[in-house]
């Protein structure tokens, strides 16, 4: 059981050695075929116009997924959109929107939300995510039972079932991004307080949900990937940090990362 879970949720790493470069806002060829840029991290500031990374791949129809990544905020009390997928970027159909919402004070409640096809299927309280610390997140959703689970830093933050999410199907053919909510066209490209301000890396998305989130095998597997970064871990079959072409907008900086989880 644990072995199969490892193959589903292990991170995918590349190699280090390329110089830092800045994504351009103009159209340019895909940037993600050089293997030595496969293990890198993004610096996203949201200064001026919105900043985000667009994954250039054909997203299939999905009835479940597991996604995981590392991020570090540079500002306290900052909300963040870690993943957004939409068929229409102009109005944002919120086919998949994963967001961290934070208050304005140290002890203000924080929570994660997940929208599928503009339906709220997860709202889960979270400890405050303060600036300066890397966090590993894993999110899973399954249409069959409406089941969901969220892990933070290797521990189970929460799981449950959403009646509203049962039977939903995520359509194919949309635009997938990290770092921003795809509704900024309505606001002349300006951030509305939903974009990441900080670092982001190692995003992988799989087409299968994570089963039995509170089982001993699953808990051990997720805890292990939050402690270790191995270049031998498999890539996401929907989006792979190492292999899926991506392009940044708004002046995102991409730099090489070091293979130490929580350090990078």
C-alpha atoms as an extended CHARMM CRD file, in Angstrom:
* protein
*
       264  EXT
         1         1  UNK       CA              0.0000000000        0.0000000000        0.0000000000  PROA      1               0.0000000000
         2         2  UNK       CA              2.7380000000        2.4620000000        1.0130000000  PROA      2               0.0000000000
         3         3  UNK       CA              4.7480000000        1.7180000000       -2.1480000000  PROA      3               0.0000000000
         4         4  UNK       CA              1.8120000000        2.5660000000       -4.3900000000  PROA      4               0.0000000000
         5         5  UNK       CA              1.1990000000        5.7560000000       -2.4400000000  PROA      5               0.0000000000
         6         6  UNK       CA              4.8310000000        6.7580000000       -2.8850000000  PROA      6               0.0000000000
         7         7  UNK       CA              4.5390000000        6.3480000000       -6.6700000000  PROA      7               0.0000000000
         8         8  UNK       CA              1.4810000000        8.5910000000       -6.6420000000  PROA      8               0.0000000000
         9         9  UNK       CA              2.6150000000       11.4660000000       -4.4460000000  PROA      9               0.0000000000
        10        10  UNK       CA              6.4160000000       11.6420000000       -4.4910000000  PROA      10              0.0000000000
        11        11  UNK       CA              7.9290000000       14.8910000000       -5.7400000000  PROA      11              0.0000000000
        12        12  UNK       CA              9.7660000000       15.2330000000       -9.0510000000  PROA      12              0.0000000000
        13        13  UNK       CA             13.1430000000       16.9650000000       -9.0850000000  PROA      13              0.0000000000
        14        14  UNK       CA             15.6020000000       17.8820000000      -11.7880000000  PROA      14              0.0000000000
        15        15  UNK       CA             19.1440000000       19.2400000000      -11.5440000000  PROA      15              0.0000000000
        16        16  UNK       CA             20.8190000000       22.4620000000      -10.5130000000  PROA      16              0.0000000000
        17        17  UNK       CA             23.2380000000       24.6930000000      -12.3530000000  PROA      17              0.0000000000
        18        18  UNK       CA             21.4270000000       27.0670000000      -14.6730000000  PROA      18              0.0000000000
        19        19  UNK       CA             21.7060000000       30.8050000000      -14.0950000000  PROA      19              0.0000000000
        20        20  UNK       CA             18.7410000000       32.7020000000      -12.7520000000  PROA      20              0.0000000000
        21        21  UNK       CA             16.5880000000       34.2660000000      -15.4050000000  PROA      21              0.0000000000
        22        22  UNK       CA             13.4970000000       36.4040000000      -15.5090000000  PROA      22              0.0000000000
        23        23  UNK       CA             10.3250000000       35.3660000000      -17.2700000000  PROA      23              0.0000000000
        24        24  UNK       CA              9.1860000000       37.8380000000      -19.8850000000  PROA      24              0.0000000000
        25        25  UNK       CA              5.7030000000       39.3010000000      -20.1750000000  PROA      25              0.0000000000
        26        26  UNK       CA              5.7830000000       39.1060000000      -23.9810000000  PROA      26              0.0000000000
        27        27  UNK       CA              5.0610000000       35.9090000000      -25.8740000000  PROA      27              0.0000000000
        28        28  UNK       CA              8.0910000000       33.6630000000      -26.1220000000  PROA      28              0.0000000000
        29        29  UNK       CA              8.8610000000       29.9810000000      -26.7630000000  PROA      29              0.0000000000
        30        30  UNK       CA              8.2350000000       27.5090000000      -23.9750000000  PROA      30              0.0000000000
        31        31  UNK       CA             10.9730000000       27.6740000000      -21.3500000000  PROA      31              0.0000000000
        32        32  UNK       CA             10.8170000000       24.2280000000      -19.8700000000  PROA      32              0.0000000000
        33        33  UNK       CA             12.6940000000       21.6520000000      -21.8970000000  PROA      33              0.0000000000
        34        34  UNK       CA             16.2140000000       22.0760000000      -20.4850000000  PROA      34              0.0000000000
        35        35  UNK       CA             16.5600000000       19.3780000000      -17.8370000000  PROA      35              0.0000000000
        36        36  UNK       CA             18.9170000000       21.4630000000      -15.6780000000  PROA      36              0.0000000000
        37        37  UNK       CA             16.1350000000       23.9730000000      -15.1250000000  PROA      37              0.0000000000
        38        38  UNK       CA             13.8170000000       21.2180000000      -13.9440000000  PROA      38              0.0000000000
        39        39  UNK       CA             14.6850000000       21.7640000000      -10.2840000000  PROA      39              0.0000000000
        40        40  UNK       CA             14.0880000000       25.4410000000       -9.7770000000  PROA      40              0.0000000000
        41        41  UNK       CA             12.0240000000       27.8410000000       -7.7170000000  PROA      41              0.0000000000
        42        42  UNK       CA              9.9460000000       30.8660000000       -8.6760000000  PROA      42              0.0000000000
        43        43  UNK       CA             10.0360000000       34.2620000000       -6.9830000000  PROA      43              0.0000000000
        44        44  UNK       CA              6.6160000000       35.8950000000       -7.3630000000  PROA      44              0.0000000000
        45        45  UNK       CA              6.1940000000       39.4820000000       -6.1370000000  PROA      45              0.0000000000
        46        46  UNK       CA              2.8890000000       40.7830000000       -7.6130000000  PROA      46              0.0000000000
        47        47  UNK       CA              4.5250000000       44.1920000000       -8.0950000000  PROA      47              0.0000000000
        48        48  UNK       CA              2.8340000000       46.2730000000      -10.7780000000  PROA      48              0.0000000000
        49        49  UNK       CA              0.9180000000       43.8680000000      -12.9880000000  PROA      49              0.0000000000
        50        50  UNK       CA              0.0010000000       40.3810000000      -11.8650000000  PROA      50              0.0000000000
        51        51  UNK       CA              2.6310000000       37.6600000000      -11.8060000000  PROA      51              0.0000000000
        52        52  UNK       CA              1.9230000000       34.0020000000      -12.4160000000  PROA      52              0.0000000000
        53        53  UNK       CA              3.2600000000       30.8750000000      -14.1510000000  PROA      53              0.0000000000
        54        54  UNK       CA              1.2430000000       29.3140000000      -16.9770000000  PROA      54              0.0000000000
        55        55  UNK       CA              1.6160000000       25.5500000000      -17.5100000000  PROA      55              0.0000000000
        56        56  UNK       CA              1.5510000000       24.8060000000      -21.2440000000  PROA      56              0.0000000000
        57        57  UNK       CA             -0.0580000000       21.3980000000      -21.4660000000  PROA      57              0.0000000000
        58        58  UNK       CA             -3.3500000000       19.8130000000      -22.4770000000  PROA      58              0.0000000000
        59        59  UNK       CA             -5.3170000000       19.2910000000      -19.2880000000  PROA      59              0.0000000000
        60        60  UNK       CA             -7.5420000000       16.1990000000      -19.6090000000  PROA      60              0.0000000000
        61        61  UNK       CA            -11.0310000000       15.7390000000      -18.2310000000  PROA      61              0.0000000000
        62        62  UNK       CA            -10.6600000000       14.9040000000      -14.5450000000  PROA      62              0.0000000000
        63        63  UNK       CA            -12.8410000000       13.2880000000      -11.9160000000  PROA      63              0.0000000000
        64        64  UNK       CA            -10.1520000000       13.4710000000       -9.2490000000  PROA      64              0.0000000000
        65        65  UNK       CA             -6.6280000000       14.6780000000       -8.6000000000  PROA      65              0.0000000000
        66        66  UNK       CA             -3.7610000000       14.9320000000       -6.1570000000  PROA      66              0.0000000000
        67        67  UNK       CA             -1.4810000000       17.9720000000       -6.2520000000  PROA      67              0.0000000000
        68        68  UNK       CA              1.4270000000       18.9590000000       -4.0570000000  PROA      68              0.0000000000
        69        69  UNK       CA              4.0360000000       21.7080000000       -3.9100000000  PROA      69              0.0000000000
        70        70  UNK       CA              6.2340000000       23.8590000000       -1.6780000000  PROA      70              0.0000000000
        71        71  UNK       CA              5.7450000000       27.5680000000       -1.0710000000  PROA      71              0.0000000000
        72        72  UNK       CA              7.1160000000       30.3490000000        1.1690000000  PROA      72              0.0000000000
        73        73  UNK       CA              5.3940000000       33.6940000000        1.6510000000  PROA      73              0.0000000000
        74        74  UNK       CA              7.4120000000       36.9020000000        1.8680000000  PROA      74              0.0000000000
        75        75  UNK       CA              4.6590000000       38.8630000000        3.6260000000  PROA      75              0.0000000000
        76        76  UNK       CA              2.6580000000       38.0170000000        6.7130000000  PROA      76              0.0000000000
        77        77  UNK       CA             -1.1280000000       37.7700000000        6.4860000000  PROA      77              0.0000000000
        78        78  UNK       CA             -0.9920000000       37.3970000000        2.7090000000  PROA      78              0.0000000000
        79        79  UNK       CA             -3.6330000000       35.3440000000        0.9280000000  PROA      79              0.0000000000
        80        80  UNK       CA             -2.4750000000       33.2690000000       -2.0430000000  PROA      80              0.0000000000
        81        81  UNK       CA             -3.7820000000       31.3870000000       -5.0690000000  PROA      81              0.0000000000
        82        82  UNK       CA             -1.5160000000       28.3890000000       -5.4470000000  PROA      82              0.0000000000
        83        83  UNK       CA             -3.4030000000       26.8580000000       -8.4050000000  PROA      83              0.0000000000
        84        84  UNK       CA             -6.1160000000       28.0160000000      -10.7770000000  PROA      84              0.0000000000
        85        85  UNK       CA             -7.5700000000       26.2410000000      -13.8000000000  PROA      85              0.0000000000
        86        86  UNK       CA            -10.2580000000       27.8120000000      -15.9670000000  PROA      86              0.0000000000
        87        87  UNK       CA            -11.8040000000       27.3330000000      -19.3830000000  PROA      87              0.0000000000
        88        88  UNK       CA            -12.3570000000       31.0820000000      -19.7010000000  PROA      88              0.0000000000
        89        89  UNK       CA             -9.5820000000       33.2450000000      -18.2800000000  PROA      89              0.0000000000
        90        90  UNK       CA            -11.5540000000       36.4290000000      -18.9030000000  PROA      90              0.0000000000
        91        91  UNK       CA            -14.3380000000       35.6510000000      -16.4520000000  PROA      91              0.0000000000
        92        92  UNK       CA            -12.6800000000       32.6660000000      -14.7090000000  PROA      92              0.0000000000
        93        93  UNK       CA            -14.9990000000       29.7100000000      -14.5040000000  PROA      93              0.0000000000
        94        94  UNK       CA            -13.1080000000       28.4670000000      -11.4180000000  PROA      94              0.0000000000
        95        95  UNK       CA            -12.9250000000       24.9050000000      -12.7070000000  PROA      95              0.0000000000
        96        96  UNK       CA            -10.2100000000       24.3290000000      -10.1110000000  PROA      96              0.0000000000
        97        97  UNK       CA             -9.2340000000       27.1230000000       -7.7350000000  PROA      97              0.0000000000
        98        98  UNK       CA             -7.0770000000       26.4520000000       -4.6930000000  PROA      98              0.0000000000
        99        99  UNK       CA             -6.5370000000       29.3770000000       -2.3440000000  PROA      99              0.0000000000
       100       100  UNK       CA             -5.1520000000       30.2250000000        1.0800000000  PROA      100             0.0000000000
       101       101  UNK       CA             -7.1250000000       32.9840000000        2.8120000000  PROA      101             0.0000000000
       102       102  UNK       CA             -5.5130000000       34.8000000000        5.7330000000  PROA      102             0.0000000000
       103       103  UNK       CA             -6.5830000000       37.4790000000        8.1790000000  PROA      103             0.0000000000
       104       104  UNK       CA             -4.7760000000       40.7030000000        8.9900000000  PROA      104             0.0000000000
       105       105  UNK       CA             -3.5200000000       39.8100000000       12.4620000000  PROA      105             0.0000000000
       106       106  UNK       CA             -1.3200000000       37.0860000000       13.9440000000  PROA      106             0.0000000000
       107       107  UNK       CA             -4.1810000000       35.1770000000       15.5300000000  PROA      107             0.0000000000
       108       108  UNK       CA             -6.7170000000       35.7910000000       12.7860000000  PROA      108             0.0000000000
       109       109  UNK       CA             -8.2240000000       32.5800000000       11.4240000000  PROA      109             0.0000000000
       110       110  UNK       CA             -6.8340000000       31.2800000000        8.1450000000  PROA      110             0.0000000000
       111       111  UNK       CA             -8.3940000000       28.7340000000        5.8430000000  PROA      111             0.0000000000
       112       112  UNK       CA             -7.9080000000       26.8720000000        2.5730000000  PROA      112             0.0000000000
       113       113  UNK       CA            -10.6360000000       26.7350000000       -0.0450000000  PROA      113             0.0000000000
       114       114  UNK       CA            -11.0970000000       24.5660000000       -3.1140000000  PROA      114             0.0000000000
       115       115  UNK       CA            -13.6080000000       25.4040000000       -5.8340000000  PROA      115             0.0000000000
       116       116  UNK       CA            -14.5040000000       22.8760000000       -8.5400000000  PROA      116             0.0000000000
       117       117  UNK       CA            -16.5390000000       24.2590000000      -11.4570000000  PROA      117             0.0000000000
       118       118  UNK       CA            -17.3060000000       27.3340000000       -9.3310000000  PROA      118             0.0000000000
       119       119  UNK       CA            -18.6690000000       25.1370000000       -6.5210000000  PROA      119             0.0000000000
       120       120  UNK       CA            -17.0690000000       25.4360000000       -3.0880000000  PROA      120             0.0000000000
       121       121  UNK       CA            -16.1580000000       21.8750000000       -2.0990000000  PROA      121             0.0000000000
       122       122  UNK       CA            -13.5700000000       22.5310000000        0.6390000000  PROA      122             0.0000000000
       123       123  UNK       CA            -13.2710000000       25.1880000000        3.3250000000  PROA      123             0.0000000000
       124       124  UNK       CA            -10.7620000000       24.1250000000        5.9520000000  PROA      124             0.0000000000
       125       125  UNK       CA             -9.2770000000       26.0870000000        8.8320000000  PROA      125             0.0000000000
       126       126  UNK       CA             -5.4850000000       26.3370000000        8.8250000000  PROA      126             0.0000000000
       127       127  UNK       CA             -2.7480000000       27.6100000000       11.1030000000  PROA      127             0.0000000000
       128       128  UNK       CA             -1.5020000000       31.0550000000       10.0240000000  PROA      128             0.0000000000
       129       129  UNK       CA              1.1380000000       30.8310000000        7.2790000000  PROA      129             0.0000000000
       130       130  UNK       CA              3.7890000000       33.3260000000        8.3390000000  PROA      130             0.0000000000
       131       131  UNK       CA              6.4940000000       34.8170000000        6.1570000000  PROA      131             0.0000000000
       132       132  UNK       CA              9.9180000000       33.2490000000        5.8780000000  PROA      132             0.0000000000
       133       133  UNK       CA              9.1250000000       29.5490000000        6.2260000000  PROA      133             0.0000000000
       134       134  UNK       CA              8.7230000000       26.9300000000        3.5160000000  PROA      134             0.0000000000
       135       135  UNK       CA              5.5750000000       24.8200000000        3.7120000000  PROA      135             0.0000000000
       136       136  UNK       CA              4.7170000000       21.6120000000        1.9040000000  PROA      136             0.0000000000
       137       137  UNK       CA              1.0750000000       21.2470000000        0.8670000000  PROA      137             0.0000000000
       138       138  UNK       CA             -0.8050000000       18.2830000000       -0.5690000000  PROA      138             0.0000000000
       139       139  UNK       CA             -4.4300000000       18.4820000000       -1.7310000000  PROA      139             0.0000000000
       140       140  UNK       CA             -6.6160000000       15.6890000000       -3.0600000000  PROA      140             0.0000000000
       141       141  UNK       CA            -10.1780000000       15.5170000000       -4.3660000000  PROA      141             0.0000000000
       142       142  UNK       CA            -12.3610000000       12.6790000000       -5.6950000000  PROA      142             0.0000000000
       143       143  UNK       CA            -15.6220000000       13.2280000000       -7.5730000000  PROA      143             0.0000000000
       144       144  UNK       CA            -16.9700000000        9.7330000000       -6.9210000000  PROA      144             0.0000000000
       145       145  UNK       CA            -17.6950000000       10.2890000000       -3.2430000000  PROA      145             0.0000000000
       146       146  UNK       CA            -16.9430000000       13.9940000000       -3.0240000000  PROA      146             0.0000000000
       147       147  UNK       CA            -13.9860000000       13.0700000000       -0.8260000000  PROA      147             0.0000000000
       148       148  UNK       CA            -11.1700000000       15.5450000000       -0.1410000000  PROA      148             0.0000000000
       149       149  UNK       CA             -8.0660000000       15.7840000000        2.0100000000  PROA      149             0.0000000000
       150       150  UNK       CA             -5.4390000000       18.4040000000        2.8060000000  PROA      150             0.0000000000
       151       151  UNK       CA             -1.9740000000       17.8090000000        4.2560000000  PROA      151             0.0000000000
       152       152  UNK       CA              0.3510000000       20.5350000000        5.5470000000  PROA      152             0.0000000000
       153       153  UNK       CA              4.0340000000       19.9670000000        6.3080000000  PROA      153             0.0000000000
       154       154  UNK       CA              3.5470000000       16.2140000000        6.2230000000  PROA      154             0.0000000000
       155       155  UNK       CA              0.6000000000       16.1110000000        8.6230000000  PROA      155             0.0000000000
       156       156  UNK       CA             -3.0990000000       15.6440000000        7.9350000000  PROA      156             0.0000000000
       157       157  UNK       CA             -4.7620000000       19.0490000000        8.2300000000  PROA      157             0.0000000000
       158       158  UNK       CA             -8.2260000000       17.7130000000        7.4880000000  PROA      158             0.0000000000
       159       159  UNK       CA            -10.3980000000       15.4620000000        5.3240000000  PROA      159             0.0000000000
       160       160  UNK       CA            -14.0440000000       14.9670000000        4.6100000000  PROA      160             0.0000000000
       161       161  UNK       CA            -16.8020000000       14.6580000000        2.0570000000  PROA      161             0.0000000000
       162       162  UNK       CA            -18.6240000000       17.3190000000        0.0750000000  PROA      162             0.0000000000
       163       163  UNK       CA            -22.0950000000       16.4980000000       -1.1590000000  PROA      163             0.0000000000
       164       164  UNK       CA            -21.8310000000       19.4720000000       -3.5310000000  PROA      164             0.0000000000
       165       165  UNK       CA            -18.6460000000       18.0470000000       -5.0360000000  PROA      165             0.0000000000
       166       166  UNK       CA            -20.0190000000       14.5790000000       -5.7320000000  PROA      166             0.0000000000
       167       167  UNK       CA            -20.3000000000       13.8170000000       -9.4390000000  PROA      167             0.0000000000
       168       168  UNK       CA            -18.5350000000       16.9660000000      -10.6570000000  PROA      168             0.0000000000
       169       169  UNK       CA            -16.3250000000       16.5920000000      -13.7420000000  PROA      169             0.0000000000
       170       170  UNK       CA            -13.4930000000       19.0100000000      -14.4550000000  PROA      170             0.0000000000
       171       171  UNK       CA            -13.5970000000       19.7780000000      -18.2020000000  PROA      171             0.0000000000
       172       172  UNK       CA            -10.5830000000       19.4390000000      -20.4780000000  PROA      172             0.0000000000
       173       173  UNK       CA             -8.9440000000       22.1630000000      -22.5130000000  PROA      173             0.0000000000
       174       174  UNK       CA             -8.5280000000       25.0210000000      -20.0360000000  PROA      174             0.0000000000
       175       175  UNK       CA             -5.6390000000       27.1710000000      -18.8240000000  PROA      175             0.0000000000
       176       176  UNK       CA             -3.7030000000       26.1370000000      -15.7050000000  PROA      176             0.0000000000
       177       177  UNK       CA             -1.6220000000       28.6120000000      -13.6860000000  PROA      177             0.0000000000
       178       178  UNK       CA              0.0400000000       29.0070000000      -10.3000000000  PROA      178             0.0000000000
       179       179  UNK       CA              0.4860000000       32.2660000000       -8.4510000000  PROA      179             0.0000000000
       180       180  UNK       CA             -2.6450000000       34.1710000000       -9.3930000000  PROA      180             0.0000000000
       181       181  UNK       CA             -6.4060000000       33.9630000000       -9.8320000000  PROA      181             0.0000000000
       182       182  UNK       CA             -7.4010000000       34.2750000000      -13.4910000000  PROA      182             0.0000000000
       183       183  UNK       CA             -9.8820000000       37.0770000000      -12.9570000000  PROA      183             0.0000000000
       184       184  UNK       CA             -7.4640000000       39.9760000000      -13.2370000000  PROA      184             0.0000000000
       185       185  UNK       CA             -8.5440000000       40.8230000000      -16.7910000000  PROA      185             0.0000000000
       186       186  UNK       CA            -11.5690000000       42.4010000000      -15.1300000000  PROA      186             0.0000000000
       187       187  UNK       CA             -9.2700000000       44.7150000000      -13.1490000000  PROA      187             0.0000000000
       188       188  UNK       CA             -6.8360000000       45.8840000000      -15.8570000000  PROA      188             0.0000000000
       189       189  UNK       CA             -4.3500000000       43.1920000000      -14.8990000000  PROA      189             0.0000000000
       190       190  UNK       CA             -3.8990000000       44.4150000000      -11.3350000000  PROA      190             0.0000000000
       191       191  UNK       CA             -3.6030000000       42.0610000000       -8.3780000000  PROA      191             0.0000000000
       192       192  UNK       CA             -6.7060000000       41.8970000000       -6.1880000000  PROA      192             0.0000000000
       193       193  UNK       CA             -4.9050000000       40.5200000000       -3.1490000000  PROA      193             0.0000000000
       194       194  UNK       CA             -5.1760000000       36.8860000000       -4.2950000000  PROA      194             0.0000000000
       195       195  UNK       CA             -1.7250000000       36.3420000000       -5.8190000000  PROA      195             0.0000000000
       196       196  UNK       CA              1.2450000000       34.6490000000       -4.1880000000  PROA      196             0.0000000000
       197       197  UNK       CA              3.9300000000       36.9750000000       -2.8380000000  PROA      197             0.0000000000
       198       198  UNK       CA              6.8720000000       34.7010000000       -2.1850000000  PROA      198             0.0000000000
       199       199  UNK       CA              8.5610000000       31.5360000000       -3.4580000000  PROA      199             0.0000000000
       200       200  UNK       CA              6.9920000000       28.5390000000       -5.1600000000  PROA      200             0.0000000000
       201       201  UNK       CA              8.4330000000       25.2380000000       -6.3700000000  PROA      201             0.0000000000
       202       202  UNK       CA              7.9740000000       21.5550000000       -7.1670000000  PROA      202             0.0000000000
       203       203  UNK       CA              4.3290000000       21.6290000000       -8.2160000000  PROA      203             0.0000000000
       204       204  UNK       CA              3.1070000000       18.2550000000       -9.4480000000  PROA      204             0.0000000000
       205       205  UNK       CA             -0.4370000000       17.2160000000      -10.2880000000  PROA      205             0.0000000000
       206       206  UNK       CA             -1.6940000000       13.6600000000      -10.6960000000  PROA      206             0.0000000000
       207       207  UNK       CA             -4.9550000000       12.4760000000      -12.2340000000  PROA      207             0.0000000000
       208       208  UNK       CA             -5.7470000000       10.1340000000       -9.3400000000  PROA      208             0.0000000000
       209       209  UNK       CA             -7.1120000000       11.0620000000       -5.9030000000  PROA      209             0.0000000000
       210       210  UNK       CA             -5.3840000000       10.0690000000       -2.7090000000  PROA      210             0.0000000000
       211       211  UNK       CA             -7.3130000000        7.2500000000       -1.0550000000  PROA      211             0.0000000000
       212       212  UNK       CA             -7.6770000000        6.6200000000        2.6880000000  PROA      212             0.0000000000
       213       213  UNK       CA             -6.0600000000        9.8730000000        3.8900000000  PROA      213             0.0000000000
       214       214  UNK       CA             -6.1250000000        8.8780000000        7.5520000000  PROA      214             0.0000000000
       215       215  UNK       CA             -4.6670000000        5.3970000000        7.0370000000  PROA      215             0.0000000000
       216       216  UNK       CA             -1.2940000000        4.5380000000        8.5220000000  PROA      216             0.0000000000
       217       217  UNK       CA              0.2710000000        4.0010000000        5.0850000000  PROA      217             0.0000000000
       218       218  UNK       CA             -0.9280000000        7.3140000000        3.6710000000  PROA      218             0.0000000000
       219       219  UNK       CA              0.1060000000        9.2820000000        6.7530000000  PROA      219             0.0000000000
       220       220  UNK       CA              3.5740000000        7.7550000000        6.6430000000  PROA      220             0.0000000000
       221       221  UNK       CA              3.9420000000        8.3730000000        2.8960000000  PROA      221             0.0000000000
       222       222  UNK       CA              2.9680000000       12.0410000000        3.0460000000  PROA      222             0.0000000000
       223       223  UNK       CA              5.1560000000       12.6240000000        6.1010000000  PROA      223             0.0000000000
       224       224  UNK       CA              8.0720000000       11.1170000000        4.2500000000  PROA      224             0.0000000000
       225       225  UNK       CA              7.8070000000       13.3180000000        1.1700000000  PROA      225             0.0000000000
       226       226  UNK       CA              7.6470000000       16.3800000000        3.4170000000  PROA      226             0.0000000000
       227       227  UNK       CA             11.0160000000       15.3800000000        4.8960000000  PROA      227             0.0000000000
       228       228  UNK       CA             12.8850000000       14.2370000000        1.8080000000  PROA      228             0.0000000000
       229       229  UNK       CA             13.5940000000       15.5250000000       -1.6930000000  PROA      229             0.0000000000
       230       230  UNK       CA             14.7810000000       12.8080000000       -4.0660000000  PROA      230             0.0000000000
       231       231  UNK       CA             15.6170000000       13.2760000000       -7.7810000000  PROA      231             0.0000000000
       232       232  UNK       CA             14.2140000000        9.7800000000       -8.3560000000  PROA      232             0.0000000000
       233       233  UNK       CA             10.6470000000       10.6300000000       -7.4220000000  PROA      233             0.0000000000
       234       234  UNK       CA              8.1130000000       10.3310000000      -10.2900000000  PROA      234             0.0000000000
       235       235  UNK       CA              6.4890000000       13.2460000000      -12.0760000000  PROA      235             0.0000000000
       236       236  UNK       CA              2.8460000000       14.2590000000      -12.1230000000  PROA      236             0.0000000000
       237       237  UNK       CA              0.9580000000       12.8590000000      -15.1050000000  PROA      237             0.0000000000
       238       238  UNK       CA             -1.1900000000       16.0050000000      -15.4880000000  PROA      238             0.0000000000
       239       239  UNK       CA              1.4370000000       18.6420000000      -14.6490000000  PROA      239             0.0000000000
       240       240  UNK       CA              5.0790000000       17.9400000000      -13.9000000000  PROA      240             0.0000000000
       241       241  UNK       CA              7.4190000000       20.5500000000      -12.4450000000  PROA      241             0.0000000000
       242       242  UNK       CA             10.3190000000       18.9450000000      -14.2540000000  PROA      242             0.0000000000
       243       243  UNK       CA              8.8010000000       18.2500000000      -17.6860000000  PROA      243             0.0000000000
       244       244  UNK       CA              5.7130000000       20.3840000000      -18.3240000000  PROA      244             0.0000000000
       245       245  UNK       CA              6.5570000000       23.5530000000      -20.2840000000  PROA      245             0.0000000000
       246       246  UNK       CA              5.7160000000       26.7050000000      -18.3560000000  PROA      246             0.0000000000
       247       247  UNK       CA              6.0280000000       30.4080000000      -18.9380000000  PROA      247             0.0000000000
       248       248  UNK       CA              5.8620000000       33.2600000000      -16.4770000000  PROA      248             0.0000000000
       249       249  UNK       CA              4.2270000000       36.6540000000      -16.7670000000  PROA      249             0.0000000000
       250       250  UNK       CA              4.7180000000       39.9790000000      -15.0430000000  PROA      250             0.0000000000
       251       251  UNK       CA              8.4130000000       39.6170000000      -14.2290000000  PROA      251             0.0000000000
       252       252  UNK       CA              8.5970000000       36.3340000000      -12.3150000000  PROA      252             0.0000000000
       253       253  UNK       CA             12.1740000000       35.3490000000      -11.4620000000  PROA      253             0.0000000000
       254       254  UNK       CA             13.1890000000       31.6630000000      -11.7350000000  PROA      254             0.0000000000
       255       255  UNK       CA             16.3740000000       30.5040000000      -10.0250000000  PROA      255             0.0000000000
       256       256  UNK       CA             18.0250000000       27.1210000000       -9.4320000000  PROA      256             0.0000000000
       257       257  UNK       CA             17.0450000000       25.3540000000       -6.2220000000  PROA      257             0.0000000000
       258       258  UNK       CA             19.0070000000       23.0370000000       -3.9400000000  PROA      258             0.0000000000
       259       259  UNK       CA             17.6180000000       19.5420000000       -3.2190000000  PROA      259             0.0000000000
       260       260  UNK       CA             16.8320000000       20.1350000000        0.4680000000  PROA      260             0.0000000000
       261       261  UNK       CA             13.1310000000       20.2130000000        1.3070000000  PROA      261             0.0000000000
       262       262  UNK       CA             12.3020000000       23.2410000000        3.3830000000  PROA      262             0.0000000000
       263       263  UNK       CA             15.4850000000       25.0280000000        2.2850000000  PROA      263             0.0000000000
       264       264  UNK       CA             15.6500000000       25.1340000000       -1.5190000000  PROA      264             0.0000000000
